[in-house]
Amino acid sequence: MPQHKPQKKIPMRQCVGCQTSRPKKELVRVVRGPDGTISIDTTGKKPGRGAYLCPDPACLAKAQKKKALERSFEQPVPAGVYQQLADQLAAVQKEGTDAQS
């Protein structure tokens, strides 16, 4: 009788911008650290409260318009932070395309 390996459960997360559920590995984690700073967590292991975004600048724009990160982080997010996140997101996207080449 053949042995069937149980399939590993794939953790799913929801993008705060477009509300689409995707596998955790396909999304970018944005974290509010214990000191209150907001940044992109490329490792997925930084301490703090996290929210997930598709690696698409349009999703970041939607999240800003809907104040989704403010709700997730339970604090106001200054406009300058969104620009920093956009720059970091572009860098993450560039790393991803360089790795695929």
JSON list of C-alpha atoms in Angstrom, two decimals:
[
{"chain": "A", "resi": 1, "resn": "MET", "atom": "CA", "xyz": [0.00, 0.00, 0.00]},
{"chain": "A", "resi": 2, "resn": "PRO", "atom": "CA", "xyz": [1.57, 3.34, -1.03]},
{"chain": "A", "resi": 3, "resn": "GLN", "atom": "CA", "xyz": [2.35, 5.83, 1.68]},
{"chain": "A", "resi": 4, "resn": "HIS", "atom": "CA", "xyz": [0.99, 9.33, 1.10]},
{"chain": "A", "resi": 5, "resn": "LYS", "atom": "CA", "xyz": [2.95, 12.16, 2.62]},
{"chain": "A", "resi": 6, "resn": "PRO", "atom": "CA", "xyz": [0.66, 14.74, 4.14]},
{"chain": "A", "resi": 7, "resn": "GLN", "atom": "CA", "xyz": [0.97, 18.01, 2.25]},
{"chain": "A", "resi": 8, "resn": "LYS", "atom": "CA", "xyz": [2.52, 20.80, 4.21]},
{"chain": "A", "resi": 9, "resn": "LYS", "atom": "CA", "xyz": [0.06, 23.57, 5.03]},
{"chain": "A", "resi": 10, "resn": "ILE", "atom": "CA", "xyz": [0.86, 26.80, 3.21]},
{"chain": "A", "resi": 11, "resn": "PRO", "atom": "CA", "xyz": [0.37, 29.86, 5.44]},
{"chain": "A", "resi": 12, "resn": "MET", "atom": "CA", "xyz": [-1.92, 32.40, 3.79]},
{"chain": "A", "resi": 13, "resn": "ARG", "atom": "CA", "xyz": [-1.99, 36.15, 4.47]},
{"chain": "A", "resi": 14, "resn": "GLN", "atom": "CA", "xyz": [-4.18, 38.98, 3.21]},
{"chain": "A", "resi": 15, "resn": "CYS", "atom": "CA", "xyz": [-2.81, 42.07, 1.49]},
{"chain": "A", "resi": 16, "resn": "VAL", "atom": "CA", "xyz": [-3.98, 45.18, 3.36]},
{"chain": "A", "resi": 17, "resn": "GLY", "atom": "CA", "xyz": [-4.11, 47.08, 0.05]},
{"chain": "A", "resi": 18, "resn": "CYS", "atom": "CA", "xyz": [-6.13, 44.88, -2.30]},
{"chain": "A", "resi": 19, "resn": "GLN", "atom": "CA", "xyz": [-7.56, 42.41, 0.28]},
{"chain": "A", "resi": 20, "resn": "THR", "atom": "CA", "xyz": [-6.35, 39.41, -1.77]},
{"chain": "A", "resi": 21, "resn": "SER", "atom": "CA", "xyz": [-5.32, 36.27, 0.14]},
{"chain": "A", "resi": 22, "resn": "ARG", "atom": "CA", "xyz": [-2.03, 34.87, -1.09]},
{"chain": "A", "resi": 23, "resn": "PRO", "atom": "CA", "xyz": [0.68, 32.54, 0.24]},
{"chain": "A", "resi": 24, "resn": "LYS", "atom": "CA", "xyz": [2.81, 34.32, 2.84]},
{"chain": "A", "resi": 25, "resn": "LYS", "atom": "CA", "xyz": [5.97, 33.96, 0.72]},
{"chain": "A", "resi": 26, "resn": "GLU", "atom": "CA", "xyz": [4.40, 35.98, -2.13]},
{"chain": "A", "resi": 27, "resn": "LEU", "atom": "CA", "xyz": [3.70, 39.01, 0.09]},
{"chain": "A", "resi": 28, "resn": "VAL", "atom": "CA", "xyz": [5.96, 41.62, 1.66]},
{"chain": "A", "resi": 29, "resn": "ARG", "atom": "CA", "xyz": [5.74, 42.11, 5.44]},
{"chain": "A", "resi": 30, "resn": "VAL", "atom": "CA", "xyz": [5.64, 45.65, 6.77]},
{"chain": "A", "resi": 31, "resn": "VAL", "atom": "CA", "xyz": [6.39, 45.82, 10.48]},
{"chain": "A", "resi": 32, "resn": "ARG", "atom": "CA", "xyz": [5.98, 48.39, 13.24]},
{"chain": "A", "resi": 33, "resn": "GLY", "atom": "CA", "xyz": [8.84, 47.63, 15.60]},
{"chain": "A", "resi": 34, "resn": "PRO", "atom": "CA", "xyz": [8.73, 47.89, 19.39]},
{"chain": "A", "resi": 35, "resn": "ASP", "atom": "CA", "xyz": [10.25, 51.39, 19.09]},
{"chain": "A", "resi": 36, "resn": "GLY", "atom": "CA", "xyz": [7.45, 52.50, 16.73]},
{"chain": "A", "resi": 37, "resn": "THR", "atom": "CA", "xyz": [9.48, 52.61, 13.52]},
{"chain": "A", "resi": 38, "resn": "ILE", "atom": "CA", "xyz": [7.81, 51.23, 10.40]},
{"chain": "A", "resi": 39, "resn": "SER", "atom": "CA", "xyz": [9.85, 49.33, 7.80]},
{"chain": "A", "resi": 40, "resn": "ILE", "atom": "CA", "xyz": [9.76, 46.41, 5.38]},
{"chain": "A", "resi": 41, "resn": "ASP", "atom": "CA", "xyz": [10.75, 43.10, 6.95]},
{"chain": "A", "resi": 42, "resn": "THR", "atom": "CA", "xyz": [12.51, 41.02, 4.30]},
{"chain": "A", "resi": 43, "resn": "THR", "atom": "CA", "xyz": [13.25, 38.17, 6.73]},
{"chain": "A", "resi": 44, "resn": "GLY", "atom": "CA", "xyz": [9.74, 37.89, 8.17]},
{"chain": "A", "resi": 45, "resn": "LYS", "atom": "CA", "xyz": [11.26, 37.59, 11.65]},
{"chain": "A", "resi": 46, "resn": "LYS", "atom": "CA", "xyz": [11.51, 41.16, 12.94]},
{"chain": "A", "resi": 47, "resn": "PRO", "atom": "CA", "xyz": [9.70, 41.70, 16.22]},
{"chain": "A", "resi": 48, "resn": "GLY", "atom": "CA", "xyz": [6.62, 43.87, 16.22]},
{"chain": "A", "resi": 49, "resn": "ARG", "atom": "CA", "xyz": [3.20, 44.13, 14.68]},
{"chain": "A", "resi": 50, "resn": "GLY", "atom": "CA", "xyz": [3.09, 43.13, 11.02]},
{"chain": "A", "resi": 51, "resn": "ALA", "atom": "CA", "xyz": [0.90, 43.76, 7.99]},
{"chain": "A", "resi": 52, "resn": "TYR", "atom": "CA", "xyz": [1.27, 42.24, 4.54]},
{"chain": "A", "resi": 53, "resn": "LEU", "atom": "CA", "xyz": [1.30, 43.88, 1.10]},
{"chain": "A", "resi": 54, "resn": "CYS", "atom": "CA", "xyz": [1.53, 42.55, -2.43]},
{"chain": "A", "resi": 55, "resn": "PRO", "atom": "CA", "xyz": [4.90, 43.53, -3.94]},
{"chain": "A", "resi": 56, "resn": "ASP", "atom": "CA", "xyz": [3.08, 46.07, -6.11]},
{"chain": "A", "resi": 57, "resn": "PRO", "atom": "CA", "xyz": [3.25, 49.85, -5.62]},
{"chain": "A", "resi": 58, "resn": "ALA", "atom": "CA", "xyz": [-0.48, 50.05, -6.46]},
{"chain": "A", "resi": 59, "resn": "CYS", "atom": "CA", "xyz": [-1.29, 48.00, -3.35]},
{"chain": "A", "resi": 60, "resn": "LEU", "atom": "CA", "xyz": [0.77, 50.37, -1.19]},
{"chain": "A", "resi": 61, "resn": "ALA", "atom": "CA", "xyz": [-1.14, 53.31, -2.72]},
{"chain": "A", "resi": 62, "resn": "LYS", "atom": "CA", "xyz": [-4.47, 51.58, -1.98]},
{"chain": "A", "resi": 63, "resn": "ALA", "atom": "CA", "xyz": [-3.36, 50.86, 1.60]},
{"chain": "A", "resi": 64, "resn": "GLN", "atom": "CA", "xyz": [-2.44, 54.54, 2.05]},
{"chain": "A", "resi": 65, "resn": "LYS", "atom": "CA", "xyz": [-5.75, 55.74, 0.60]},
{"chain": "A", "resi": 66, "resn": "LYS", "atom": "CA", "xyz": [-7.78, 53.37, 2.83]},
{"chain": "A", "resi": 67, "resn": "LYS", "atom": "CA", "xyz": [-5.54, 54.04, 5.87]},
{"chain": "A", "resi": 68, "resn": "ALA", "atom": "CA", "xyz": [-5.10, 50.27, 6.14]},
{"chain": "A", "resi": 69, "resn": "LEU", "atom": "CA", "xyz": [-1.64, 50.45, 7.73]},
{"chain": "A", "resi": 70, "resn": "GLU", "atom": "CA", "xyz": [-2.91, 52.91, 10.34]},
{"chain": "A", "resi": 71, "resn": "ARG", "atom": "CA", "xyz": [-5.60, 50.40, 11.31]},
{"chain": "A", "resi": 72, "resn": "SER", "atom": "CA", "xyz": [-3.16, 47.48, 11.32]},
{"chain": "A", "resi": 73, "resn": "PHE", "atom": "CA", "xyz": [-0.54, 49.30, 13.36]},
{"chain": "A", "resi": 74, "resn": "GLU", "atom": "CA", "xyz": [-3.04, 51.12, 15.59]},
{"chain": "A", "resi": 75, "resn": "GLN", "atom": "CA", "xyz": [-1.18, 54.41, 15.14]},
{"chain": "A", "resi": 76, "resn": "PRO", "atom": "CA", "xyz": [-0.96, 57.21, 12.55]},
{"chain": "A", "resi": 77, "resn": "VAL", "atom": "CA", "xyz": [1.53, 56.63, 9.73]},
{"chain": "A", "resi": 78, "resn": "PRO", "atom": "CA", "xyz": [3.23, 59.84, 8.50]},
{"chain": "A", "resi": 79, "resn": "ALA", "atom": "CA", "xyz": [3.23, 60.50, 4.73]},
{"chain": "A", "resi": 80, "resn": "GLY", "atom": "CA", "xyz": [7.03, 60.38, 4.67]},
{"chain": "A", "resi": 81, "resn": "VAL", "atom": "CA", "xyz": [6.92, 56.78, 5.87]},
{"chain": "A", "resi": 82, "resn": "TYR", "atom": "CA", "xyz": [4.84, 55.82, 2.81]},
{"chain": "A", "resi": 83, "resn": "GLN", "atom": "CA", "xyz": [7.54, 57.26, 0.54]},
{"chain": "A", "resi": 84, "resn": "GLN", "atom": "CA", "xyz": [10.22, 55.30, 2.43]},
{"chain": "A", "resi": 85, "resn": "LEU", "atom": "CA", "xyz": [8.11, 52.14, 2.11]},
{"chain": "A", "resi": 86, "resn": "ALA", "atom": "CA", "xyz": [7.67, 52.78, -1.63]},
{"chain": "A", "resi": 87, "resn": "ASP", "atom": "CA", "xyz": [11.45, 53.12, -2.01]},
{"chain": "A", "resi": 88, "resn": "GLN", "atom": "CA", "xyz": [12.07, 49.96, 0.04]},
{"chain": "A", "resi": 89, "resn": "LEU", "atom": "CA", "xyz": [9.40, 48.09, -1.93]},
{"chain": "A", "resi": 90, "resn": "ALA", "atom": "CA", "xyz": [11.07, 49.11, -5.20]},
{"chain": "A", "resi": 91, "resn": "ALA", "atom": "CA", "xyz": [14.40, 47.82, -3.85]},
{"chain": "A", "resi": 92, "resn": "VAL", "atom": "CA", "xyz": [12.78, 44.51, -2.82]},
{"chain": "A", "resi": 93, "resn": "GLN", "atom": "CA", "xyz": [11.23, 44.18, -6.29]},
{"chain": "A", "resi": 94, "resn": "LYS", "atom": "CA", "xyz": [14.60, 44.90, -7.92]},
{"chain": "A", "resi": 95, "resn": "GLU", "atom": "CA", "xyz": [16.28, 42.22, -5.78]},
{"chain": "A", "resi": 96, "resn": "GLY", "atom": "CA", "xyz": [13.56, 39.76, -6.77]},
{"chain": "A", "resi": 97, "resn": "THR", "atom": "CA", "xyz": [14.00, 40.41, -10.49]},
{"chain": "A", "resi": 98, "resn": "ASP", "atom": "CA", "xyz": [17.80, 40.26, -10.19]},
{"chain": "A", "resi": 99, "resn": "ALA", "atom": "CA", "xyz": [17.53, 36.87, -8.44]},
{"chain": "A", "resi": 100, "resn": "GLN", "atom": "CA", "xyz": [15.30, 35.51, -11.24]},
{"chain": "A", "resi": 101, "resn": "SER", "atom": "CA", "xyz": [17.71, 36.64, -14.00]}
]
